[in-house]
PDB file of C-alpha atoms and ligand atoms in Angstrom:
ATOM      1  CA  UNK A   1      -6.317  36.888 -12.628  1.00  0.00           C
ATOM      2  CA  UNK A   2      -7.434  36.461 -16.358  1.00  0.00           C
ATOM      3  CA  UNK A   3      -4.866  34.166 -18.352  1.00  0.00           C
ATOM      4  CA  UNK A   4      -5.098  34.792 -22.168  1.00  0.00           C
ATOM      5  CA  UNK A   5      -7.126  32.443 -23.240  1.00  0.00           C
ATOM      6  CA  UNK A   6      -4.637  29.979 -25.021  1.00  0.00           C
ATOM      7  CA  UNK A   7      -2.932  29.487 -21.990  1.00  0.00           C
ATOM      8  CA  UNK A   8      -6.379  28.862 -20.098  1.00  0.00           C
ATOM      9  CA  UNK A   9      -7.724  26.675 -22.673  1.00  0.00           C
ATOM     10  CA  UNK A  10      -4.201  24.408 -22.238  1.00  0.00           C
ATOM     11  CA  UNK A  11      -4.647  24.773 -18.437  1.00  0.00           C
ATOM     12  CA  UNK A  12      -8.454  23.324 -19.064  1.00  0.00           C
ATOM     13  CA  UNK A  13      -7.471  20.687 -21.378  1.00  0.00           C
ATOM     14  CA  UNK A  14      -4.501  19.288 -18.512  1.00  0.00           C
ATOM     15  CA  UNK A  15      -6.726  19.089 -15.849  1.00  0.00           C
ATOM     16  CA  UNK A  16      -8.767  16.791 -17.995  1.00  0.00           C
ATOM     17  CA  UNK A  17      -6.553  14.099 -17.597  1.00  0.00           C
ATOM     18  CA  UNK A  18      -6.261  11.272 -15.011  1.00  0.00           C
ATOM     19  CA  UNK A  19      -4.327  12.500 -11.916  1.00  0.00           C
ATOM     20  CA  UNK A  20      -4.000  16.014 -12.622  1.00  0.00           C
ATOM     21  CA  UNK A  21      -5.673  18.769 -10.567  1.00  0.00           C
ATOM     22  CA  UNK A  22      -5.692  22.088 -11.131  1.00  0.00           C
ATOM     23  CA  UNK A  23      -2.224  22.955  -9.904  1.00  0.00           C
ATOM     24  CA  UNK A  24      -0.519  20.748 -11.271  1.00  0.00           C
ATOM     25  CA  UNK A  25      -2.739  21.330 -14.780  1.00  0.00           C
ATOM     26  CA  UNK A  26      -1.292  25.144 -14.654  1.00  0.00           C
ATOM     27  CA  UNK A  27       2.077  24.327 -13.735  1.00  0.00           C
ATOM     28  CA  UNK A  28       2.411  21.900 -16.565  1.00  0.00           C
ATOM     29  CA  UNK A  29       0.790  24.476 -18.863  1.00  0.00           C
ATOM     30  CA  UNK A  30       3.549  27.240 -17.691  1.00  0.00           C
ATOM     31  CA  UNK A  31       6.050  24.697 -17.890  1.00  0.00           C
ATOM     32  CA  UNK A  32       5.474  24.296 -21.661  1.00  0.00           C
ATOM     33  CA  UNK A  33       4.869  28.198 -22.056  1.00  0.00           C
ATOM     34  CA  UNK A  34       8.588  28.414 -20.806  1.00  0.00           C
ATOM     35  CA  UNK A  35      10.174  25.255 -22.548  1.00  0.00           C
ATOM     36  CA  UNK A  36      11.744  25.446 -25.578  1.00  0.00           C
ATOM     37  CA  UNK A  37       9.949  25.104 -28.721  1.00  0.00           C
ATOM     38  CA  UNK A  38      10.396  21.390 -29.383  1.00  0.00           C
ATOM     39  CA  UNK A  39       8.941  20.320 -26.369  1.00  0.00           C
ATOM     40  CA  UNK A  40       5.113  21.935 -26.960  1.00  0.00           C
ATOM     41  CA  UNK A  41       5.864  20.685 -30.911  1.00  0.00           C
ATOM     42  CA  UNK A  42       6.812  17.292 -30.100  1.00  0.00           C
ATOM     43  CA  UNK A  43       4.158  16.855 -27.708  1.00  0.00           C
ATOM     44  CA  UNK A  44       1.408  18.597 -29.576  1.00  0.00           C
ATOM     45  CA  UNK A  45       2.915  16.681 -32.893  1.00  0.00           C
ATOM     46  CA  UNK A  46       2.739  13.194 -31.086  1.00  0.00           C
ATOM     47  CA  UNK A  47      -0.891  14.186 -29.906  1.00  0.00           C
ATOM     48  CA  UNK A  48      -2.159  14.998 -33.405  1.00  0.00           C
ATOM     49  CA  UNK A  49      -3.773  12.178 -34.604  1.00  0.00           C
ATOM     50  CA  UNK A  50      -3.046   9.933 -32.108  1.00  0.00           C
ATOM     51  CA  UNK A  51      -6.642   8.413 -32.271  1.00  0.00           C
ATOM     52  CA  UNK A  52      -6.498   8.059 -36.070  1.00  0.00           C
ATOM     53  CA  UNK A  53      -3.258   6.220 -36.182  1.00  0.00           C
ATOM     54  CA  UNK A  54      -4.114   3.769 -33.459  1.00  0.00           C
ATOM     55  CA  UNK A  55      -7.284   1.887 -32.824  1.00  0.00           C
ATOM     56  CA  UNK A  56      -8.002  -1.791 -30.870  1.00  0.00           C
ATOM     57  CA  UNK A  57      -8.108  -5.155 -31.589  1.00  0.00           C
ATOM     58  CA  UNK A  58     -11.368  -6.304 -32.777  1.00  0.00           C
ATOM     59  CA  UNK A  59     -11.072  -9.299 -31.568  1.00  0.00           C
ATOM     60  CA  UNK A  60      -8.891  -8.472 -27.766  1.00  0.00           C
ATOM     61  CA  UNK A  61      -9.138  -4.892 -27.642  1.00  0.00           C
ATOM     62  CA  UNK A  62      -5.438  -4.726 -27.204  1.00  0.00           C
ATOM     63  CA  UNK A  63      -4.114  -1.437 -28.965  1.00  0.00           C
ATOM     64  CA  UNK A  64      -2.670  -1.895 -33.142  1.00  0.00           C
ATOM     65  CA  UNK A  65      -1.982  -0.161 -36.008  1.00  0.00           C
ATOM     66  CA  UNK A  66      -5.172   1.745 -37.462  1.00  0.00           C
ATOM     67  CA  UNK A  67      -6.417  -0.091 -40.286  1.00  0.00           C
ATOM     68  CA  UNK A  68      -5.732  -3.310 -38.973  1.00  0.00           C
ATOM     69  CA  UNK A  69      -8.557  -5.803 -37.249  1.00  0.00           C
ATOM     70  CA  UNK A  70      -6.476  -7.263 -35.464  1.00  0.00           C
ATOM     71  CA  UNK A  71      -3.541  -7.261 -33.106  1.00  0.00           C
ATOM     72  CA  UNK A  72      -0.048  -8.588 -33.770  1.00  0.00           C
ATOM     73  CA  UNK A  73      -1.188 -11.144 -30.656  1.00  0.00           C
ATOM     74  CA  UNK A  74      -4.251 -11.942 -31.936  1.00  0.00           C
ATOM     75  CA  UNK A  75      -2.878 -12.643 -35.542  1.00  0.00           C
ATOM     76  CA  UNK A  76      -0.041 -14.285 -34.791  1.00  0.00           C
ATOM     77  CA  UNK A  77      -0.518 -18.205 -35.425  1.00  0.00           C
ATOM     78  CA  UNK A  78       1.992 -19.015 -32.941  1.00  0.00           C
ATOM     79  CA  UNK A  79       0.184 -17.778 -29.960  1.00  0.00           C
ATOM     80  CA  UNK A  80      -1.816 -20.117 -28.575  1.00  0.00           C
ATOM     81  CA  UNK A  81      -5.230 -19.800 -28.393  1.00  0.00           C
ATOM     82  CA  UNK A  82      -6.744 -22.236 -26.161  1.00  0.00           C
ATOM     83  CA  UNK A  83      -5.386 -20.277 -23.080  1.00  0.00           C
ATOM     84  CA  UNK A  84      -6.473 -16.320 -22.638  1.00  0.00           C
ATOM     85  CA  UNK A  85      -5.079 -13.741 -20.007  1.00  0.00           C
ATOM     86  CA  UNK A  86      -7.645 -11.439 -19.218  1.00  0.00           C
ATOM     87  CA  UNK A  87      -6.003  -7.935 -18.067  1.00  0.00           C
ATOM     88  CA  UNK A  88      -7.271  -4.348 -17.147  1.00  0.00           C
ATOM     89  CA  UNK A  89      -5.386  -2.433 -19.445  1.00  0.00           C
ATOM     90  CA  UNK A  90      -3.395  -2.199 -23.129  1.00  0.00           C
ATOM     91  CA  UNK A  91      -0.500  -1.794 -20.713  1.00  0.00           C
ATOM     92  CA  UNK A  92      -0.596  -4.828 -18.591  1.00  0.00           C
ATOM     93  CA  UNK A  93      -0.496  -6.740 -21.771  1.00  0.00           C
ATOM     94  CA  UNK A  94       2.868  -5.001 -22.469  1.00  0.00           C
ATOM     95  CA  UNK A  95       4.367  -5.935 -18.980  1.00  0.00           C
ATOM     96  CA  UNK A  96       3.098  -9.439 -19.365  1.00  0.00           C
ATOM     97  CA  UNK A  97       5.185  -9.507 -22.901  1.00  0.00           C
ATOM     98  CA  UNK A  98       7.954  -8.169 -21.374  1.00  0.00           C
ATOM     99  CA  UNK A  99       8.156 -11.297 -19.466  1.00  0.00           C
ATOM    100  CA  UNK A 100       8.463 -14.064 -22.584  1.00  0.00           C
ATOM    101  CA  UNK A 101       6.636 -16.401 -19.945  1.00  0.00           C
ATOM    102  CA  UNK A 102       3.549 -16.361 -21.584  1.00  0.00           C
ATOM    103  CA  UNK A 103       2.129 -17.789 -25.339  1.00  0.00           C
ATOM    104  CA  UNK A 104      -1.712 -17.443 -24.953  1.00  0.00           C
ATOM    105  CA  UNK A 105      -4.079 -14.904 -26.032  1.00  0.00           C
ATOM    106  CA  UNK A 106      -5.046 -11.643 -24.137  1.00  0.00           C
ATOM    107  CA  UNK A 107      -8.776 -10.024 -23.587  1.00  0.00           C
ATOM    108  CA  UNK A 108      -8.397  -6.136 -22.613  1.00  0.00           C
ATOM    109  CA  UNK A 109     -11.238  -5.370 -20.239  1.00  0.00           C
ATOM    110  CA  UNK A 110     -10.672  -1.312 -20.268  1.00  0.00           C
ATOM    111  CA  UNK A 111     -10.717  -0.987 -16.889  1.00  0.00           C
ATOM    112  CA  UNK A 112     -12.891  -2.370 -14.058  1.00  0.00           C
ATOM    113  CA  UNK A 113     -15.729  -2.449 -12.020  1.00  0.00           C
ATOM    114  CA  UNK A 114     -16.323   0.024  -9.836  1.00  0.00           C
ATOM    115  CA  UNK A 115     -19.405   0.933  -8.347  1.00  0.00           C
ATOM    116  CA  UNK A 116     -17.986   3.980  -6.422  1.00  0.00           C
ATOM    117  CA  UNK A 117     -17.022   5.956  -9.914  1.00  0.00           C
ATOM    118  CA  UNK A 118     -19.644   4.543 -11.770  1.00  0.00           C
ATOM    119  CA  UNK A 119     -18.454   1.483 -13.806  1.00  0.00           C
ATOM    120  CA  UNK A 120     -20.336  -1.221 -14.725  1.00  0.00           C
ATOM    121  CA  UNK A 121     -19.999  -4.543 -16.585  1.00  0.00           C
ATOM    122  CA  UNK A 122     -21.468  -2.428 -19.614  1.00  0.00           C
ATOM    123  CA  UNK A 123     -18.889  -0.061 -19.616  1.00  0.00           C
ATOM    124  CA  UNK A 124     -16.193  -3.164 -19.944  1.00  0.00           C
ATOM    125  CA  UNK A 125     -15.221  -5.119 -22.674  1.00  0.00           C
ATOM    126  CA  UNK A 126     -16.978  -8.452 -20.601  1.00  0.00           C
ATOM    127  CA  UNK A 127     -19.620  -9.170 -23.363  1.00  0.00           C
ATOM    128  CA  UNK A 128     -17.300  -9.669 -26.314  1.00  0.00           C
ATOM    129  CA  UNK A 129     -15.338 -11.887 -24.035  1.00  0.00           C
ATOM    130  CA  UNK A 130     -18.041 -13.934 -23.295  1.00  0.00           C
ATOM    131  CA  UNK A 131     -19.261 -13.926 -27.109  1.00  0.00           C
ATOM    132  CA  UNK A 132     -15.642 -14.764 -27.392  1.00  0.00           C
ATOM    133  CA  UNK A 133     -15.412 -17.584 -25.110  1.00  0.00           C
ATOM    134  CA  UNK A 134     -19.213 -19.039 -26.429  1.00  0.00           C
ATOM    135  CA  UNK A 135     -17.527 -18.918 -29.810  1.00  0.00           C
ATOM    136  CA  UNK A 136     -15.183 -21.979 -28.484  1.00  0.00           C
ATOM    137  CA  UNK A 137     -11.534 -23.376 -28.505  1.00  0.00           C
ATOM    138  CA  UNK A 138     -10.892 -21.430 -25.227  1.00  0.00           C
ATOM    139  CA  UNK A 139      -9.410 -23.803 -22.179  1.00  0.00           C
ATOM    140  CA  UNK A 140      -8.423 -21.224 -19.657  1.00  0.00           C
ATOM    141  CA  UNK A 141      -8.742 -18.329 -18.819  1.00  0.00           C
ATOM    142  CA  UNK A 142      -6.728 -16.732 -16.525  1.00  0.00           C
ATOM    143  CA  UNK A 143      -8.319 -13.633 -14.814  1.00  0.00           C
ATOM    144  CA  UNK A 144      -5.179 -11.256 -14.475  1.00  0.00           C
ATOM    145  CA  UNK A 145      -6.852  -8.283 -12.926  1.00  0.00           C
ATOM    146  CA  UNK A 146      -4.916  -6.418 -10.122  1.00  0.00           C
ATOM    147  CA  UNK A 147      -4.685  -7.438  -6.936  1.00  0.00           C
ATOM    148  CA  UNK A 148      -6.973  -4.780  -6.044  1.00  0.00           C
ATOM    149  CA  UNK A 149     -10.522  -4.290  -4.196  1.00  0.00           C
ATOM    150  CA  UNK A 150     -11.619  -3.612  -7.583  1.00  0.00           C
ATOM    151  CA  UNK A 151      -9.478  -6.007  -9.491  1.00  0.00           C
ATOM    152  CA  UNK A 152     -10.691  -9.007  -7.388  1.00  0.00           C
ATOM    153  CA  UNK A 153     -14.245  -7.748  -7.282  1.00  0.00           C
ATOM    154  CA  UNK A 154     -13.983  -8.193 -11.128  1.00  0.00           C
ATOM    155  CA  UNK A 155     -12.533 -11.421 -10.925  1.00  0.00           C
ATOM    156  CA  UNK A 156     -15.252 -12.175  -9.098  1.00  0.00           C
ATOM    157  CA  UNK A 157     -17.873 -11.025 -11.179  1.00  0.00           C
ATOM    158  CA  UNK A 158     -16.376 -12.709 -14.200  1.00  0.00           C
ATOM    159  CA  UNK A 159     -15.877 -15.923 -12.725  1.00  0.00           C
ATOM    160  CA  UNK A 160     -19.791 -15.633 -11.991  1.00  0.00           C
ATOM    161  CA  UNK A 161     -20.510 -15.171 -15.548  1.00  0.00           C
ATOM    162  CA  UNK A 162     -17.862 -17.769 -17.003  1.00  0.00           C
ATOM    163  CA  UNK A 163     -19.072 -20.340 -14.785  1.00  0.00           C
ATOM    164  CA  UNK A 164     -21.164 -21.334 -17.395  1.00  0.00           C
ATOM    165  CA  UNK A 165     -18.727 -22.422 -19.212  1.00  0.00           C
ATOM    166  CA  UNK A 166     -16.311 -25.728 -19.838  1.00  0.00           C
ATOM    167  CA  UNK A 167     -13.237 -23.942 -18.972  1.00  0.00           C
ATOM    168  CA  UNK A 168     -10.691 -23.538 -16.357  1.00  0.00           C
ATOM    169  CA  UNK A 169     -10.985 -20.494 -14.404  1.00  0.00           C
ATOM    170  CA  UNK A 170      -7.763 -19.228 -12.502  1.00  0.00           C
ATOM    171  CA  UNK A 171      -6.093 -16.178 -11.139  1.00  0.00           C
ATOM    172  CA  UNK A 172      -2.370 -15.239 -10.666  1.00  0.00           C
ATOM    173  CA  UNK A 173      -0.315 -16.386  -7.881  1.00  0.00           C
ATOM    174  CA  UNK A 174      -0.556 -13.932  -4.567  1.00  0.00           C
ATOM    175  CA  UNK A 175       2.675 -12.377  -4.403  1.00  0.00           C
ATOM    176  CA  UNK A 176       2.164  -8.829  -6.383  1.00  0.00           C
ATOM    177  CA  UNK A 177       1.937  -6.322  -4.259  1.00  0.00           C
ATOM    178  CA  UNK A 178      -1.679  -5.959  -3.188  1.00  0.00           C
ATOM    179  CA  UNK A 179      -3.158  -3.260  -4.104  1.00  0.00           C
ATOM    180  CA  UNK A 180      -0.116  -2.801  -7.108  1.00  0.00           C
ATOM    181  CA  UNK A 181      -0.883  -2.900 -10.785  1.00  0.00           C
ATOM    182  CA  UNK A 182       0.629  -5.507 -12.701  1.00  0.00           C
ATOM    183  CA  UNK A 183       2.346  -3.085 -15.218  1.00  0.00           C
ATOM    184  CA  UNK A 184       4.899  -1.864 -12.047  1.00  0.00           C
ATOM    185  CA  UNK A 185       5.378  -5.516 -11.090  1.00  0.00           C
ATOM    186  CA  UNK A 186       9.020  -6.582 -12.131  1.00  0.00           C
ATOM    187  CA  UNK A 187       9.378  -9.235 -14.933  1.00  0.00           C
ATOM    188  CA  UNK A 188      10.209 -12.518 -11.885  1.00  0.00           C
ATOM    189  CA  UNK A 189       7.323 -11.798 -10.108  1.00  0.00           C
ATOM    190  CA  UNK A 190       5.002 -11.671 -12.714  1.00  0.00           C
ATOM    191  CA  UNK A 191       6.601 -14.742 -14.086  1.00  0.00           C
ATOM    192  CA  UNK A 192       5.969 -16.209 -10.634  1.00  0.00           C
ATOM    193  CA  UNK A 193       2.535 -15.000 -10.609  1.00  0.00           C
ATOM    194  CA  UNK A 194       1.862 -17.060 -13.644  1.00  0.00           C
ATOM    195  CA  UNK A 195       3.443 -20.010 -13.284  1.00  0.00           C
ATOM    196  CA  UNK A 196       1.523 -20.374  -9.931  1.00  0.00           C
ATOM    197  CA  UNK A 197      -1.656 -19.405 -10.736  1.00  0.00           C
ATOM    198  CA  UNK A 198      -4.513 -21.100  -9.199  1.00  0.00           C
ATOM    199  CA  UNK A 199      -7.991 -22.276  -9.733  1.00  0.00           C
ATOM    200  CA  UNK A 200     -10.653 -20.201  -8.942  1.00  0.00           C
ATOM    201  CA  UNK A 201     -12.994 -22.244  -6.271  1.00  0.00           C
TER     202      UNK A 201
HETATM  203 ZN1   ZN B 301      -5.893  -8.728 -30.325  1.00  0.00          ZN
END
Protein backbone atom coordinates (compact mmCIF):
# COMPACT_ATOMS: atom_id res chain seq x y z
CA UNK A 1 0.00 0.00 0.00
CA UNK A 2 1.28 3.59 -0.90
CA UNK A 3 1.04 6.01 2.26
CA UNK A 4 0.96 9.73 1.17
CA UNK A 5 4.09 10.69 1.41
CA UNK A 6 4.01 12.90 4.66
CA UNK A 7 2.95 10.13 6.53
CA UNK A 8 5.82 7.88 4.92
CA UNK A 9 8.41 10.41 5.31
CA UNK A 10 7.33 10.53 9.38
CA UNK A 11 7.24 6.69 9.29
CA UNK A 12 11.05 6.95 7.73
CA UNK A 13 12.22 9.52 10.03
CA UNK A 14 10.85 7.11 13.40
CA UNK A 15 12.49 4.22 12.39
CA UNK A 16 15.65 6.24 12.44
CA UNK A 17 15.82 6.27 15.95
CA UNK A 18 17.40 3.92 18.54
CA UNK A 19 15.01 1.00 19.31
CA UNK A 20 12.42 1.53 16.86
CA UNK A 21 11.69 -0.87 13.98
CA UNK A 22 9.49 -0.52 11.46
CA UNK A 23 6.30 -1.38 13.30
CA UNK A 24 6.60 0.31 15.88
CA UNK A 25 8.00 3.49 13.54
CA UNK A 26 4.35 3.31 11.72
CA UNK A 27 2.38 2.84 14.69
CA UNK A 28 3.91 5.83 16.34
CA UNK A 29 3.46 7.77 13.08
CA UNK A 30 -0.49 6.76 13.04
CA UNK A 31 -0.59 7.41 16.55
CA UNK A 32 0.27 11.10 16.00
CA UNK A 33 -1.90 11.19 12.68
CA UNK A 34 -4.84 10.37 15.16
CA UNK A 35 -3.79 12.48 18.32
CA UNK A 36 -4.93 15.65 18.86
CA UNK A 37 -3.24 18.58 17.52
CA UNK A 38 -1.02 19.51 20.46
CA UNK A 39 0.63 16.42 20.65
CA UNK A 40 2.38 16.45 16.83
CA UNK A 41 2.86 20.53 17.76
CA UNK A 42 4.42 20.05 20.98
CA UNK A 43 6.55 17.39 19.83
CA UNK A 44 7.48 18.81 16.48
CA UNK A 45 7.82 22.39 18.48
CA UNK A 46 10.23 20.79 21.15
CA UNK A 47 12.17 19.14 18.14
CA UNK A 48 12.71 22.41 16.26
CA UNK A 49 15.86 23.57 17.11
CA UNK A 50 16.73 21.32 19.55
CA UNK A 51 20.41 21.15 18.24
CA UNK A 52 20.72 24.96 18.13
CA UNK A 53 19.59 25.56 21.63
CA UNK A 54 21.75 22.91 23.19
CA UNK A 55 25.33 22.02 22.53
CA UNK A 56 28.25 20.22 24.99
CA UNK A 57 30.64 21.12 27.30
CA UNK A 58 33.87 21.99 25.82
CA UNK A 59 35.62 21.00 28.36
CA UNK A 60 33.29 17.44 29.68
CA UNK A 61 31.04 17.07 26.91
CA UNK A 62 28.19 17.06 29.31
CA UNK A 63 25.07 18.77 27.57
CA UNK A 64 24.51 23.10 28.35
CA UNK A 65 22.96 25.92 27.18
CA UNK A 66 24.08 26.87 23.47
CA UNK A 67 26.37 29.64 23.64
CA UNK A 68 27.99 28.61 26.62
CA UNK A 69 31.67 26.72 26.77
CA UNK A 70 31.05 25.28 29.46
CA UNK A 71 28.78 23.29 31.71
CA UNK A 72 27.14 24.44 34.93
CA UNK A 73 29.57 21.37 36.43
CA UNK A 74 32.42 22.33 34.81
CA UNK A 75 32.05 26.11 35.80
CA UNK A 76 31.04 25.80 38.99
CA UNK A 77 34.07 26.61 41.47
CA UNK A 78 32.66 24.49 44.05
CA UNK A 79 33.02 21.25 42.30
CA UNK A 80 36.01 19.78 42.86
CA UNK A 81 38.29 19.18 40.36
CA UNK A 82 40.95 16.93 41.42
CA UNK A 83 38.48 13.92 41.27
CA UNK A 84 36.58 13.12 37.69
CA UNK A 85 33.69 10.52 37.06
CA UNK A 86 33.99 9.29 33.75
CA UNK A 87 30.35 8.13 32.42
CA UNK A 88 28.82 6.86 29.06
CA UNK A 89 26.24 9.24 28.63
CA UNK A 90 24.79 13.11 29.33
CA UNK A 91 22.28 11.03 31.27
CA UNK A 92 24.30 9.10 33.69
CA UNK A 93 25.67 12.38 34.77
CA UNK A 94 22.05 13.36 35.65
CA UNK A 95 21.42 10.14 37.77
CA UNK A 96 24.74 10.58 39.44
CA UNK A 97 23.42 14.34 40.45
CA UNK A 98 20.41 13.07 41.51
CA UNK A 99 22.29 11.39 44.18
CA UNK A 100 24.08 14.68 46.02
CA UNK A 101 26.88 11.99 46.85
CA UNK A 102 29.20 13.25 44.55
CA UNK A 103 31.38 16.89 44.18
CA UNK A 104 33.95 16.04 41.41
CA UNK A 105 34.02 16.68 37.83
CA UNK A 106 32.44 14.49 35.03
CA UNK A 107 34.06 13.41 31.42
CA UNK A 108 31.11 12.25 28.94
CA UNK A 109 32.56 9.52 26.77
CA UNK A 110 29.40 9.37 24.17
CA UNK A 111 29.06 5.99 24.32
CA UNK A 112 31.46 3.02 24.23
CA UNK A 113 33.51 0.67 22.65
CA UNK A 114 32.17 -1.72 20.71
CA UNK A 115 33.75 -3.61 18.17
CA UNK A 116 30.56 -5.54 17.12
CA UNK A 117 28.67 -2.08 15.88
CA UNK A 118 31.64 -0.46 14.94
CA UNK A 119 32.93 1.88 17.72
CA UNK A 120 36.19 2.73 18.34
CA UNK A 121 38.27 4.81 20.77
CA UNK A 122 38.06 7.52 17.86
CA UNK A 123 34.56 7.68 17.85
CA UNK A 124 34.70 8.51 21.88
CA UNK A 125 35.43 11.45 23.63
CA UNK A 126 38.88 9.39 25.16
CA UNK A 127 41.44 11.86 23.58
CA UNK A 128 40.21 15.09 25.13
CA UNK A 129 40.16 13.19 28.35
CA UNK A 130 43.50 12.26 28.13
CA UNK A 131 44.57 15.90 26.84
CA UNK A 132 42.49 16.66 29.84
CA UNK A 133 44.12 14.59 32.34
CA UNK A 134 47.96 15.54 30.71
CA UNK A 135 46.79 19.08 31.33
CA UNK A 136 47.08 18.23 35.30
CA UNK A 137 45.35 18.76 38.76
CA UNK A 138 43.41 15.47 38.17
CA UNK A 139 43.79 12.77 41.28
CA UNK A 140 41.20 10.23 40.36
CA UNK A 141 39.44 9.19 38.13
CA UNK A 142 36.77 7.05 38.58
CA UNK A 143 35.76 4.98 35.46
CA UNK A 144 31.83 4.87 35.85
CA UNK A 145 30.98 2.96 32.75
CA UNK A 146 28.16 0.30 33.02
CA UNK A 147 28.54 -2.77 34.32
CA UNK A 148 28.38 -4.09 30.95
CA UNK A 149 30.57 -6.37 28.45
CA UNK A 150 31.07 -3.18 26.80
CA UNK A 151 31.21 -0.89 29.75
CA UNK A 152 34.03 -2.94 31.40
CA UNK A 153 35.79 -3.54 28.12
CA UNK A 154 36.07 0.33 28.14
CA UNK A 155 37.18 0.50 31.50
CA UNK A 156 39.61 -1.59 30.47
CA UNK A 157 40.85 0.10 27.61
CA UNK A 158 41.03 3.37 29.48
CA UNK A 159 42.77 2.16 32.35
CA UNK A 160 45.42 0.95 29.61
CA UNK A 161 45.79 4.37 28.35
CA UNK A 162 45.67 6.28 31.85
CA UNK A 163 48.20 4.09 33.20
CA UNK A 164 50.53 6.49 32.21
CA UNK A 165 49.56 8.65 34.41
CA UNK A 166 50.05 9.75 38.37
CA UNK A 167 46.54 9.15 39.22
CA UNK A 168 44.28 6.83 40.95
CA UNK A 169 42.35 4.68 38.76
CA UNK A 170 39.03 3.09 40.22
CA UNK A 171 35.68 1.75 39.27
CA UNK A 172 32.29 1.67 41.13
CA UNK A 173 31.43 -0.78 43.69
CA UNK A 174 29.79 -4.24 42.14
CA UNK A 175 26.36 -4.12 43.17
CA UNK A 176 24.42 -2.43 39.98
CA UNK A 177 22.79 -4.72 38.26
CA UNK A 178 25.16 -6.22 35.71
CA UNK A 179 24.46 -5.65 32.62
CA UNK A 180 22.05 -2.35 33.95
CA UNK A 181 22.85 1.22 33.05
CA UNK A 182 23.59 3.45 35.74
CA UNK A 183 20.81 6.00 34.80
CA UNK A 184 17.96 3.08 36.00
CA UNK A 185 20.03 2.41 39.12
CA UNK A 186 18.13 3.94 42.20
CA UNK A 187 19.79 6.92 44.04
CA UNK A 188 21.26 4.19 47.38
CA UNK A 189 22.81 2.05 45.15
CA UNK A 190 24.55 4.35 43.18
CA UNK A 191 25.52 6.08 46.33
CA UNK A 192 26.82 2.68 47.41
CA UNK A 193 28.52 2.17 44.23
CA UNK A 194 30.55 5.23 44.92
CA UNK A 195 31.37 5.23 48.19
CA UNK A 196 32.87 1.71 47.59
CA UNK A 197 34.59 2.07 44.65
CA UNK A 198 37.76 0.32 44.18
CA UNK A 199 41.14 0.51 42.65
CA UNK A 200 41.65 -0.72 39.45
CA UNK A 201 44.63 -3.52 39.71
ZN1 LIG B 1 31.37 20.35 31.56
Amino acid sequence: MLLPSPLQKLINAFERLPGIGPKSASRLAFFMLRAEASIPDDLAEALAGLKDKVAFCQECFNITTAGRQLCEICASPERDASLLCVVEEALDVLALERTDGYAGKYHVLHGVLSPIEGVGPEDLKIQPLLERVARGGVKEIILATNPSMEGDTTALYLQGQLGAYPVRLTRLARGLPVGGDLEYADQNTLLRALAGRQEMD
